Amino acid sequence: MSDIRLPLADEAARLGYRAAWLLVLAFAMALSAWVVPATNYAVPLAAAAATLAAVALCVLVIGGPASMRRRRRAEVLRDLFGNDRRPAYVTDSAGRLVWSNDAGDLDRLLASDLADPSEVVADLRARALAEGSAERRLARTPPRRLTVQQVVGGDLLWRLDDAPAAETEASPVDFEALPLPLIEIDRDGMIVSANLRARGVLKIGEGERVGLHEIVDGLGRSVPKWVFDAFAGLGLARPEVVRASRRTEDMFIQIVLDRAPGSGSNRLMAVMHDATHLKTLEAQMVQSQKMQAIGQLAGGVAHDFNNLLTAIRGHCDLLLLRRDASDPDFADLEQINQNANRAASLVGQLLAFSRKQNLKLESVALRDLLSDLTHLLDRLVGARVTLALNHAPDLPLVRADRRQLEQVIMNLVVNARDAMPNGGRIDISTRSVHLERPLTRDRATVPIGDYVEVSVVDEGTGIPPDVRKKIFEPFFTTKKTGEGTGLGLSTAYGIVKQIGGYIFVDSREGQGTTFTLLFPADAVPLLPVPEAPRPEQAAKDADGAVILLVEDEAPVRAFATRALRLRGYEVIEAEDGESALEIVSDDSVSIDLFVSDVIMPGMDGPTWVRHARERRPDVPVVFMSGYAEESFSGTQALIARSAFIQKPFSLSDLTTIVARQFEMENEPSADG
């Protein structure tokens, strides 16, 4: 405050005093020159006296009018504010104090409210000079404010008074009624005050003394450490997401901590926003990426296993062709074949979870499907479990693969049966559902529209919350070793998702579980596509027709070659697409059919076939893959006269589809 601390004497009086002293000094020097006998000093003294007298007259003539104006301005200020009990001060534009009343010491008053008064005064002076006036509320009870405004002559009038009553009374009401949840926190992390919105969000009572760490859970670090860092000036105004621990439902809150206004460094203000939707979307994305990664892994494993199973089943078929039932090895070979088929079914479940299996979509009446399944389901649940079906009338059709949908229902019923070791009741019900607004639950959003709901309810032991989060993950099971693969529910999940449906689970320990399926209603019924008639024989001979077989897996290629040659075909082998194109480019080689794997190193099946069709446009093709046909159906649709067989296939499956393609030999090509 040194820039405004000057003597408070009136400027005009100080000017008069200076001129008077100069005249007195001049008179004294003149008198000395007259009294002292004539010496060498008499003339200089007389000259100095005359000079001082002239300076005194100049001070009075030049500074007199300005001094009188300042005197009159001081008298006006004194008349206005001299008897005011509120402190008032006047400074010039440079910040020098030129007048004040007797209500108080500005230094002392401001120092009691402000850590750095000179900085505040400088800021207010700059704002007043630029804008005409400025003010600052001071942390005091009752609240006070320091105002400054320009007056005539460019001076600044400073006043220290109480804040207006309306402003003082409105502050607590405004805090309580603000639309954002707000709380104040002290250095111990205790909640000092919370407005109405904050109390509703955090589930705390009015005036309840509670620590922030007791009502929210930190998601990345402890709440006390976060508050400590904020008071230390680290991470202020940086949002942090926490969970409200007193609420029964999951609620996430984004909190921003900053200094509380007027509290110095002793309190923090926390501004809160509901971040539940944001965290839900984040969790959905994480879960989606997790399931996608698991699905890709499962699909890749299934693809490789299908190649192995194709070789195992194929060579087993070749051995069985050379033996009859009386052969001592026949039973062993049959056992190998049956276990290979079981393994193929297991791989099919992996493909179902990864949504890379073949689907034959048609319009399905769930009422009829469940009625047809009743006998099989009764056998599955056993005598101690009662199975009840309840159907709503006029149920819309759904578009699905009937066989896969049956598998979903069976998986859910078997899961319900296993949850009731002492018996009980399983209810399967269906009804129509119309959603007028999107349904969001279990990290999924069901769009507006018409749906058919299927619910499977049991009276079992229920599913704990920590287990419920994992039940759709492949290979996760709570059953004993050897009693389950952990693929039942993950398979159901994959099938439901692949046909565009949704699956939810509700459960309470000791009170049973409900699985709810939602399938979009089929507005336009889809007729089932009839299967092409199978030849009466496994395959017919093609009088030495030439087949170019392209397969990168040597065991599969060896089996397929032997199987086709057994049916009278001539087979040319290639291990990749590049080798196949070299053979195709040789015009001396006759080729009647391409049989190709889809996924191969280098050039894949559809790519090399399109190149080959440029030279041989009329050659039909059979694609084979460990993945489902849908995984490349868009590409296959661009290749005319193509068929698909999924691995693992048997000798009969392969020769049958090859024979079917030769039956189409006389049909014109669409891409030639």
XYZ file of C-alpha atoms in Angstrom:
672
model
C 0.000 0.000 0.000
C 3.047 2.313 -0.167
C 1.727 3.751 -3.443
C -1.214 5.415 -1.651
C 0.301 6.337 1.730
C 1.082 10.164 1.656
C 0.483 12.956 4.243
C -3.172 13.956 4.347
C -2.538 17.813 4.649
C -4.438 20.011 2.294
C -2.463 20.776 -0.907
C -3.362 24.498 -0.903
C -2.233 24.925 2.693
C 1.095 23.265 1.960
C 1.625 25.672 -0.968
C 0.890 28.746 1.226
C 3.250 27.518 3.916
C 6.099 27.146 1.401
C 5.626 30.686 -0.012
C 5.457 32.196 3.498
C 8.678 30.526 4.565
C 10.439 31.733 1.455
C 9.352 35.377 2.171
C 10.462 35.132 5.784
C 13.847 33.845 4.706
C 14.173 36.659 2.108
C 13.301 39.322 4.730
C 15.899 37.895 7.113
C 18.616 38.033 4.463
C 17.713 41.597 3.505
C 17.784 42.675 7.137
C 21.206 41.051 7.574
C 22.582 42.985 4.596
C 21.350 46.310 6.117
C 22.471 45.602 9.660
C 25.933 44.157 8.902
C 28.533 46.832 8.218
C 29.592 47.223 4.664
C 31.635 44.249 3.854
C 32.134 41.954 0.951
C 29.014 39.911 2.084
C 26.418 42.728 2.073
C 25.781 42.694 -1.682
C 25.430 38.868 -2.035
C 23.019 38.733 0.902
C 20.854 41.450 -0.596
C 20.820 39.626 -3.952
C 19.859 36.294 -2.342
C 17.040 37.970 -0.427
C 15.671 39.479 -3.629
C 15.845 36.073 -5.380
C 13.963 34.280 -2.594
C 11.282 36.979 -2.602
C 10.852 36.574 -6.359
C 10.557 32.745 -6.047
C 7.904 33.114 -3.328
C 5.888 35.443 -5.533
C 6.182 33.010 -8.487
C 4.936 30.097 -6.337
C 1.921 32.121 -5.274
C 1.142 33.374 -8.790
C 1.648 30.076 -10.637
C 0.375 27.480 -8.090
C -2.246 29.602 -6.449
C -5.219 28.929 -8.790
C -4.581 25.160 -8.944
C -4.158 25.069 -5.194
C -7.424 26.902 -4.723
C -9.232 24.443 -7.023
C -7.877 21.525 -5.023
C -8.938 23.265 -1.839
C -12.477 23.726 -3.148
C -12.610 20.028 -4.328
C -11.383 18.952 -0.891
C -14.072 21.065 0.781
C -16.747 19.493 -1.434
C -15.491 15.969 -0.570
C -15.312 16.883 3.070
C -18.896 18.143 2.988
C -20.058 14.939 1.256
C -18.074 12.252 3.075
C -16.349 13.987 6.006
C -18.964 12.887 8.542
C -19.620 9.473 6.912
C -18.750 6.559 9.216
C -17.748 4.515 6.198
C -14.127 4.939 5.027
C -13.761 7.129 1.912
C -10.553 8.122 0.085
C -9.558 10.095 -3.008
C -6.441 9.354 -5.056
C -5.132 10.929 -8.202
C -4.710 8.916 -11.410
C -1.172 7.909 -10.359
C -2.447 6.378 -7.145
C -1.343 9.119 -4.718
C -3.723 9.635 -1.816
C -4.929 13.246 -1.824
C -7.808 13.094 0.662
C -9.524 10.801 3.157
C -12.130 11.035 5.880
C -11.518 9.979 9.446
C -13.499 6.663 9.346
C -10.489 4.390 9.332
C -7.050 3.418 8.173
C -7.219 1.967 4.648
C -4.063 -0.083 5.204
C -5.407 -1.727 8.344
C -8.891 -2.364 6.989
C -7.742 -3.945 3.745
C -4.949 -5.972 5.367
C -7.511 -7.677 7.594
C -9.396 -8.981 4.534
C -6.806 -9.407 1.804
C -3.553 -11.331 1.667
C -2.059 -8.825 -0.801
C -3.911 -5.468 -0.583
C -1.569 -3.604 -2.953
C -2.314 -6.090 -5.751
C -6.073 -5.716 -5.265
C -5.841 -1.907 -5.155
C -3.721 -1.816 -8.314
C -6.211 -4.061 -10.118
C -9.204 -1.959 -9.063
C -7.440 1.299 -10.041
C -6.643 -0.062 -13.524
C -10.226 -1.248 -14.014
C -11.687 2.048 -12.785
C -9.454 4.091 -15.093
C -10.461 1.875 -18.032
C -14.167 1.316 -17.253
C -15.088 4.252 -14.978
C -15.725 2.132 -11.863
C -14.871 -1.188 -10.228
C -15.622 -3.108 -7.034
C -14.399 -6.094 -4.987
C -16.263 -8.097 -2.367
C -14.267 -8.779 0.791
C -14.424 -11.970 2.851
C -15.924 -10.521 5.998
C -18.979 -11.067 8.154
C -21.092 -9.188 7.377
C -19.865 -8.994 3.753
C -18.251 -5.682 2.740
C -17.135 -4.313 -0.579
C -14.458 -1.888 -1.785
C -15.657 0.341 -4.643
C -13.751 2.858 -6.758
C -15.054 5.307 -9.356
C -13.764 8.267 -11.312
C -14.771 11.745 -10.152
C -14.297 15.201 -11.677
C -10.672 15.995 -12.448
C -9.612 12.406 -13.079
C -9.288 11.564 -9.398
C -10.553 8.255 -8.012
C -13.012 8.003 -5.116
C -12.563 4.893 -2.961
C -15.256 3.724 -0.532
C -15.393 0.780 1.851
C -18.970 -0.120 2.832
C -21.311 -2.996 3.580
C -22.552 -5.097 0.656
C -26.174 -4.359 -0.284
C -28.638 -6.208 1.911
C -30.364 -7.898 -1.027
C -27.055 -9.210 -2.279
C -26.044 -10.461 1.165
C -29.341 -12.210 1.816
C -29.520 -13.798 -1.646
C -26.160 -15.565 -1.450
C -27.174 -18.599 0.649
C -30.481 -18.888 -1.205
C -28.717 -18.827 -4.562
C -26.288 -21.551 -3.447
C -29.183 -23.716 -2.337
C -31.202 -23.167 -5.506
C -28.439 -23.450 -8.087
C -29.280 -26.078 -10.743
C -25.861 -27.765 -10.425
C -24.960 -29.982 -7.450
C -22.376 -28.084 -5.360
C -20.543 -28.960 -2.149
C -17.865 -27.232 -0.076
C -15.026 -29.335 1.386
C -12.586 -28.404 4.146
C -8.943 -29.491 4.418
C -9.921 -32.709 6.193
C -12.087 -33.741 3.261
C -15.281 -33.160 5.261
C -18.344 -31.714 3.549
C -19.018 -28.292 5.073
C -22.096 -27.445 3.001
C -24.083 -28.993 0.156
C -26.937 -27.528 -1.849
C -30.248 -29.286 -2.502
C -29.145 -30.906 -5.779
C -25.942 -32.245 -4.218
C -27.776 -33.741 -1.250
C -30.098 -35.562 -3.641
C -27.244 -36.914 -5.742
C -25.085 -38.022 -2.818
C -27.945 -39.141 -0.561
C -26.847 -37.037 2.428
C -28.978 -35.144 4.904
C -29.076 -31.376 5.347
C -26.259 -30.382 7.683
C -24.897 -33.940 7.861
C -21.203 -33.970 8.714
C -19.610 -36.615 6.501
C -16.340 -37.080 4.651
C -16.286 -37.059 0.865
C -14.460 -40.403 0.898
C -17.415 -41.936 2.789
C -19.977 -41.197 0.069
C -17.997 -41.584 -3.174
C -15.591 -44.235 -4.420
C -12.561 -43.165 -6.420
C -12.147 -45.025 -9.688
C -8.481 -44.303 -10.264
C -7.024 -43.185 -6.930
C -8.164 -42.745 -3.340
C -10.471 -39.837 -2.592
C -8.391 -38.491 0.369
C -5.270 -38.386 -1.839
C -7.220 -36.540 -4.528
C -8.495 -33.920 -2.038
C -5.016 -33.521 -0.507
C -3.493 -32.898 -3.950
C -6.229 -30.374 -4.777
C -5.485 -28.322 -1.637
C -1.817 -28.430 -2.636
C -2.784 -26.868 -5.977
C -2.340 -30.074 -8.009
C -5.073 -30.989 -10.445
C -7.410 -28.099 -9.676
C -10.219 -27.694 -12.237
C -9.396 -31.149 -13.622
C -12.467 -33.447 -13.769
C -12.410 -36.747 -11.890
C -15.076 -39.456 -12.196
C -16.242 -41.210 -9.013
C -19.121 -43.502 -8.042
C -21.823 -42.438 -5.578
C -21.584 -45.199 -2.965
C -24.825 -44.491 -1.090
C -27.082 -45.094 -4.087
C -28.641 -48.486 -4.726
C -28.104 -48.168 -8.473
C -24.816 -47.422 -10.175
C -24.353 -43.663 -10.520
C -21.135 -42.073 -11.669
C -20.353 -38.417 -11.005
C -17.839 -36.152 -12.675
C -16.429 -33.777 -10.025
C -14.306 -30.665 -10.574
C -12.526 -29.263 -7.513
C -11.514 -25.605 -7.298
C -10.927 -22.936 -4.666
C -14.148 -21.887 -2.942
C -14.866 -18.151 -3.541
C -13.913 -15.940 -0.599
C -12.440 -18.781 1.462
C -8.768 -18.250 0.725
C -7.084 -21.638 0.683
C -9.122 -23.320 3.428
C -12.001 -24.727 1.370
C -12.663 -26.308 -1.990
C -15.804 -26.043 -4.072
C -16.850 -29.263 -5.856
C -19.030 -28.909 -8.952
C -20.715 -32.182 -9.935
C -22.175 -33.548 -13.172
C -23.959 -36.849 -13.778
C -21.513 -39.008 -15.785
C -23.495 -42.274 -15.607
C -24.366 -42.245 -19.292
C -20.764 -41.483 -20.220
C -19.426 -44.330 -18.039
C -22.082 -46.678 -19.407
C -21.018 -45.922 -22.964
C -17.383 -46.391 -21.954
C -18.183 -49.740 -20.312
C -20.167 -50.788 -23.384
C -17.224 -50.002 -25.606
C -14.791 -51.888 -23.350
C -17.131 -54.866 -23.131
C -17.720 -54.785 -26.874
C -13.997 -54.696 -27.586
C -13.425 -57.487 -25.088
C -16.113 -59.716 -26.576
C -14.937 -58.863 -30.084
C -11.381 -59.876 -29.190
C -12.602 -63.112 -27.617
C -14.813 -63.723 -30.635
C -11.918 -63.226 -33.033
C -9.815 -65.605 -30.979
C -12.611 -68.171 -30.838
C -13.213 -67.838 -34.581
C -9.524 -68.262 -35.358
C -9.249 -71.319 -33.109
C -12.402 -72.784 -34.647
C -11.042 -72.242 -38.155
C -7.798 -74.092 -37.370
C -9.621 -76.878 -35.562
C -11.989 -77.311 -38.483
C -9.015 -77.939 -40.744
C -7.733 -80.607 -38.340
C -11.160 -82.177 -37.978
C -11.629 -82.242 -41.737
C -8.454 -84.290 -42.076
C -9.405 -86.588 -39.160
C -12.975 -87.219 -40.349
C -11.908 -87.496 -43.964
C -9.215 -90.090 -43.445
C -11.499 -91.959 -41.074
C -14.096 -92.108 -43.885
C -11.434 -93.414 -46.252
C -10.573 -96.195 -43.801
C -14.234 -97.075 -43.268
C -14.699 -97.441 -47.021
C -12.248 -100.344 -46.979
C -13.765 -102.121 -43.974
C -17.092 -103.684 -43.129
C -18.793 -104.093 -39.775
C -17.095 -107.443 -39.138
C -13.629 -105.911 -39.244
C -12.072 -105.732 -35.732
C -11.000 -102.112 -36.412
C -14.438 -101.004 -37.576
C -15.719 -100.162 -34.070
C -12.600 -98.157 -33.290
C -12.947 -96.204 -36.484
C -16.596 -95.501 -35.727
C -15.574 -94.243 -32.274
C -13.008 -91.921 -33.840
C -15.636 -90.667 -36.266
C -18.199 -90.051 -33.518
C -15.726 -88.136 -31.366
C -14.656 -86.098 -34.376
C -18.328 -85.216 -34.885
C -18.606 -84.202 -31.228
C -15.518 -82.053 -31.618
C -17.047 -80.510 -34.732
C -20.159 -79.634 -32.693
C -17.972 -78.007 -30.051
C -16.187 -75.969 -32.713
C -19.603 -75.009 -34.074
C -20.397 -73.477 -30.683
C -17.194 -71.440 -30.861
C -18.247 -70.195 -34.286
C -21.701 -69.398 -32.899
C -20.157 -67.250 -30.168
C -17.869 -65.500 -32.640
C -20.894 -65.046 -34.950
C -19.104 -66.720 -37.844
C -21.369 -69.707 -38.341
C -23.728 -70.466 -41.217
C -27.291 -69.248 -40.722
C -30.334 -70.213 -42.762
C -32.697 -67.365 -42.041
C -36.450 -67.830 -42.332
C -39.610 -66.489 -40.721
C -40.139 -68.497 -37.563
C -43.265 -68.741 -35.400
C -41.886 -69.035 -31.880
C -45.135 -70.554 -30.617
C -44.803 -73.443 -33.072
C -41.071 -73.792 -32.469
C -41.533 -74.132 -28.704
C -44.444 -76.521 -29.122
C -42.329 -78.755 -31.351
C -39.519 -78.643 -28.760
C -41.733 -79.515 -25.786
C -41.170 -83.261 -25.926
C -37.381 -82.887 -26.216
C -37.282 -80.262 -23.452
C -39.300 -82.495 -21.115
C -36.718 -85.222 -21.607
C -33.879 -82.748 -20.965
C -35.230 -81.413 -17.649
C -36.137 -84.792 -16.168
C -38.916 -85.873 -13.834
C -38.112 -83.542 -10.904
C -38.513 -80.376 -12.936
C -41.848 -79.077 -14.227
C -41.799 -77.281 -17.579
C -44.599 -74.797 -18.304
C -45.196 -72.865 -21.549
C -47.277 -69.718 -21.749
C -47.848 -68.065 -25.130
C -49.447 -64.720 -25.918
C -52.001 -64.746 -28.762
C -51.231 -63.277 -32.200
C -47.481 -63.493 -31.764
C -45.533 -61.956 -34.692
C -43.009 -63.998 -36.628
C -39.276 -63.487 -36.137
C -36.483 -63.871 -38.677
C -34.019 -66.476 -37.475
C -32.279 -69.760 -38.143
C -34.763 -72.258 -36.724
C -32.145 -74.856 -35.784
C -29.916 -72.293 -34.041
C -32.874 -70.783 -32.190
C -33.802 -74.218 -30.903
C -30.245 -74.561 -29.608
C -30.570 -71.258 -27.717
C -33.784 -72.374 -26.003
C -32.286 -75.759 -25.117
C -29.150 -74.150 -23.680
C -31.216 -71.840 -21.464
C -33.488 -74.653 -20.291
C -30.538 -76.918 -19.470
C -28.913 -74.033 -17.582
C -32.155 -73.520 -15.608
C -32.383 -77.234 -14.847
C -28.821 -77.327 -13.499
C -29.636 -74.367 -11.219
C -32.336 -76.500 -9.483
C -30.573 -79.652 -8.240
C -33.568 -80.471 -6.030
C -36.134 -79.879 -8.738
C -38.496 -77.000 -9.360
C -40.368 -75.216 -12.117
C -39.231 -73.649 -15.401
C -41.599 -71.203 -17.097
C -41.142 -70.320 -20.769
C -43.384 -67.467 -21.900
C -43.693 -65.372 -25.029
C -45.324 -62.004 -25.671
C -45.304 -59.074 -28.066
C -43.465 -55.923 -26.996
C -43.629 -52.454 -28.550
C -40.884 -50.027 -27.534
C -41.832 -46.377 -27.893
C -38.405 -45.289 -26.674
C -35.005 -46.996 -26.710
C -34.461 -49.515 -23.912
C -31.035 -49.284 -22.278
C -29.892 -51.950 -19.855
C -26.982 -54.284 -19.247
C -24.756 -52.062 -21.410
C -26.964 -52.546 -24.485
C -29.520 -50.290 -26.163
C -32.583 -51.781 -27.863
C -33.978 -49.434 -30.566
C -37.593 -48.362 -30.886
C -39.807 -50.939 -32.611
C -41.811 -54.155 -32.314
C -40.265 -57.213 -30.711
C -41.122 -60.718 -29.602
C -40.015 -61.446 -26.045
C -39.136 -64.922 -24.819
C -38.463 -65.374 -21.103
C -37.069 -68.457 -19.375
C -37.658 -68.318 -15.621
C -36.399 -70.806 -13.041
C -36.668 -71.181 -9.273
C -33.009 -72.035 -8.828
C -30.212 -70.841 -6.626
C -29.729 -67.582 -8.543
C -26.534 -66.081 -9.900
C -24.218 -63.909 -7.755
C -23.510 -60.425 -9.184
C -19.821 -61.127 -9.763
C -20.671 -64.284 -11.731
C -23.500 -62.611 -13.637
C -20.999 -60.255 -15.286
C -19.101 -63.205 -16.804
C -21.761 -65.745 -17.734
C -21.661 -64.948 -21.460
C -17.881 -65.284 -21.693
C -16.724 -68.465 -23.438
C -15.318 -71.248 -21.266
C -16.543 -69.540 -18.089
C -18.406 -72.069 -15.952
C -19.210 -72.623 -12.293
C -19.831 -76.333 -12.816
C -17.453 -79.056 -11.769
C -14.770 -80.269 -14.125
C -16.285 -82.522 -16.748
C -19.857 -81.265 -16.203
C -19.784 -78.322 -18.561
C -17.721 -76.676 -21.278
C -18.600 -73.077 -20.454
C -19.894 -72.588 -23.998
C -23.650 -72.988 -23.512
C -24.550 -69.402 -22.632
C -21.791 -67.896 -24.757
C -23.167 -69.859 -27.718
C -26.690 -68.614 -26.969
C -25.333 -65.059 -26.748
C -23.561 -65.365 -30.094
C -26.595 -66.833 -31.891
C -28.985 -64.219 -30.493
C -26.636 -61.390 -31.481
C -26.046 -62.845 -34.951
C -29.760 -62.847 -35.770
C -30.155 -59.270 -34.469
C -31.653 -60.018 -31.057
C -30.850 -59.132 -27.448
C -30.397 -61.258 -24.337
C -30.629 -60.041 -20.742
C -30.389 -61.776 -17.380
C -31.988 -60.907 -14.027
C -31.188 -62.915 -10.949
C -31.278 -62.870 -7.168
C -29.422 -65.347 -5.058
C -31.839 -67.901 -3.664
C -34.767 -66.540 -5.719
C -34.104 -67.810 -9.232
C -33.051 -66.403 -12.580
C -34.821 -64.944 -15.592
C -33.302 -64.871 -19.075
C -35.098 -62.476 -21.421
C -34.693 -62.636 -25.193
C -35.875 -59.885 -27.532
C -36.156 -60.558 -31.277
C -37.229 -57.952 -33.852
C -40.657 -58.748 -35.255
C -40.520 -59.854 -38.889
C -42.608 -57.378 -40.873
C -42.243 -59.282 -44.172
C -42.386 -63.071 -43.749
C -39.384 -64.831 -45.241
C -40.087 -68.185 -46.846
C -37.528 -70.911 -46.166
C -35.187 -71.591 -49.070
C -35.667 -75.214 -50.144
C -32.517 -77.250 -50.194
C -31.327 -78.428 -53.547
C -32.239 -82.082 -54.121
C -29.428 -84.382 -53.065
C -28.321 -87.009 -55.545
C -29.415 -90.515 -54.712
C -25.799 -91.650 -54.765
C -23.118 -89.965 -52.747
C -21.779 -88.524 -55.978
C -21.769 -89.476 -59.581
C -18.772 -90.112 -61.720
C -17.874 -87.350 -64.134
C -16.112 -89.492 -66.737
C -12.642 -88.316 -65.761
C -13.531 -84.631 -65.231
C -10.542 -82.567 -64.123
C -10.662 -80.727 -60.781
C -8.125 -78.124 -59.692
C -7.904 -78.481 -55.891
C -6.347 -75.509 -54.062
C -5.745 -75.993 -50.310
C -2.861 -74.799 -48.136
C -3.359 -77.448 -45.419
C -1.584 -80.597 -46.640
C -3.668 -83.137 -44.611
C -6.929 -81.641 -45.913
C -5.567 -81.520 -49.456
C -4.467 -85.160 -49.247
C -7.868 -86.345 -47.999
C -9.825 -84.316 -50.572
C -7.618 -85.534 -53.419
C -8.083 -89.201 -52.494
C -11.826 -88.756 -51.969
C -12.339 -87.165 -55.398
C -10.146 -89.655 -57.179
C -12.143 -92.483 -55.612
C -15.192 -91.051 -57.423
C -13.418 -91.063 -60.763
C -12.247 -87.458 -60.942
C -8.808 -86.416 -62.067
C -7.324 -84.029 -59.486
C -4.616 -81.399 -59.938
C -3.268 -80.104 -56.628
C -2.065 -76.591 -55.736
C -1.062 -75.290 -52.301
C -1.865 -71.612 -52.830
C -3.543 -69.167 -55.204
C -0.369 -68.193 -57.019
C 0.399 -71.829 -57.904
C -3.177 -72.297 -59.056
C -2.942 -69.334 -61.456
C 0.218 -70.781 -62.991
C -1.679 -73.993 -63.738
C -4.662 -72.058 -65.106
C -2.399 -70.056 -67.421
C -1.299 -73.286 -69.157
C -3.802 -73.634 -72.000
C -2.767 -77.261 -72.520
C -4.301 -78.177 -69.127
C -8.016 -78.883 -69.180
C -9.913 -77.878 -65.992
C -13.619 -78.578 -65.394
C -14.027 -77.430 -61.773
C -12.224 -75.344 -59.165
C -12.289 -76.525 -55.525
C -10.603 -73.938 -53.328
C -10.077 -73.014 -49.709
C -11.135 -69.440 -48.893
C -8.509 -68.339 -46.363
C -4.942 -68.996 -47.502
C -1.572 -67.273 -47.148
C -0.946 -64.801 -49.954
C -3.806 -64.742 -52.430
C -7.113 -65.932 -50.978
C -9.605 -68.164 -52.764
C -12.066 -65.609 -54.214
C -9.190 -63.425 -55.454
C -7.362 -66.096 -57.460
C -10.670 -67.456 -58.809
C -11.609 -64.019 -60.179
C -8.225 -63.846 -61.946
C -8.667 -67.392 -63.251
C -12.140 -66.581 -64.596
C -10.549 -64.033 -66.916
C -9.010 -66.974 -68.841
C -11.602 -69.661 -68.048
C -14.931 -67.924 -67.483
C -17.130 -71.053 -67.579
C -15.435 -73.115 -64.894
C -17.664 -73.558 -61.792
C -16.158 -73.375 -58.319
C -16.679 -74.906 -54.874
C -15.351 -72.840 -51.948
C -14.519 -74.505 -48.617
C -13.654 -72.828 -45.304
C -13.466 -73.322 -41.574
C -15.356 -70.023 -41.246
C -19.034 -69.554 -42.006
C -20.253 -68.681 -45.450
C -21.527 -65.299 -44.188
C -17.952 -64.197 -43.467
C -17.335 -63.802 -47.203
C -20.840 -64.053 -48.661
C -20.530 -60.576 -50.190
C -17.455 -61.641 -52.122
C -18.936 -64.985 -53.092
C -22.053 -63.306 -54.462
C -19.891 -61.594 -57.096
C -18.636 -64.973 -58.393
C -21.187 -66.806 -60.550
C -21.674 -70.569 -60.389
C -20.081 -70.867 -56.968
C -21.039 -73.141 -54.082
C -19.851 -73.377 -50.488
C -19.074 -76.211 -48.102
C -18.056 -75.602 -44.509
C -15.311 -77.537 -42.782
C -15.216 -80.053 -41.258
C -16.935 -82.058 -43.998
C -17.126 -85.755 -44.681
C -16.143 -87.627 -47.817
C -19.795 -87.868 -48.795
C -20.389 -84.121 -48.221
C -17.493 -83.195 -50.505
C -18.300 -85.555 -53.372
C -21.996 -84.600 -53.223
C -21.451 -80.882 -53.632
C -18.910 -81.483 -56.409
C -21.437 -83.634 -58.263
C -24.061 -80.904 -57.822
C -21.766 -78.324 -59.425
C -21.189 -80.590 -62.432
C -24.941 -80.835 -62.858
C -24.924 -77.078 -63.452
C -22.194 -77.378 -66.093
C -24.455 -76.484 -68.982
C -25.790 -73.309 -67.368
C -24.445 -70.035 -68.928
C -21.986 -67.986 -66.911
C -23.140 -64.590 -65.575
C -19.700 -63.037 -65.298
C -18.074 -64.288 -68.418
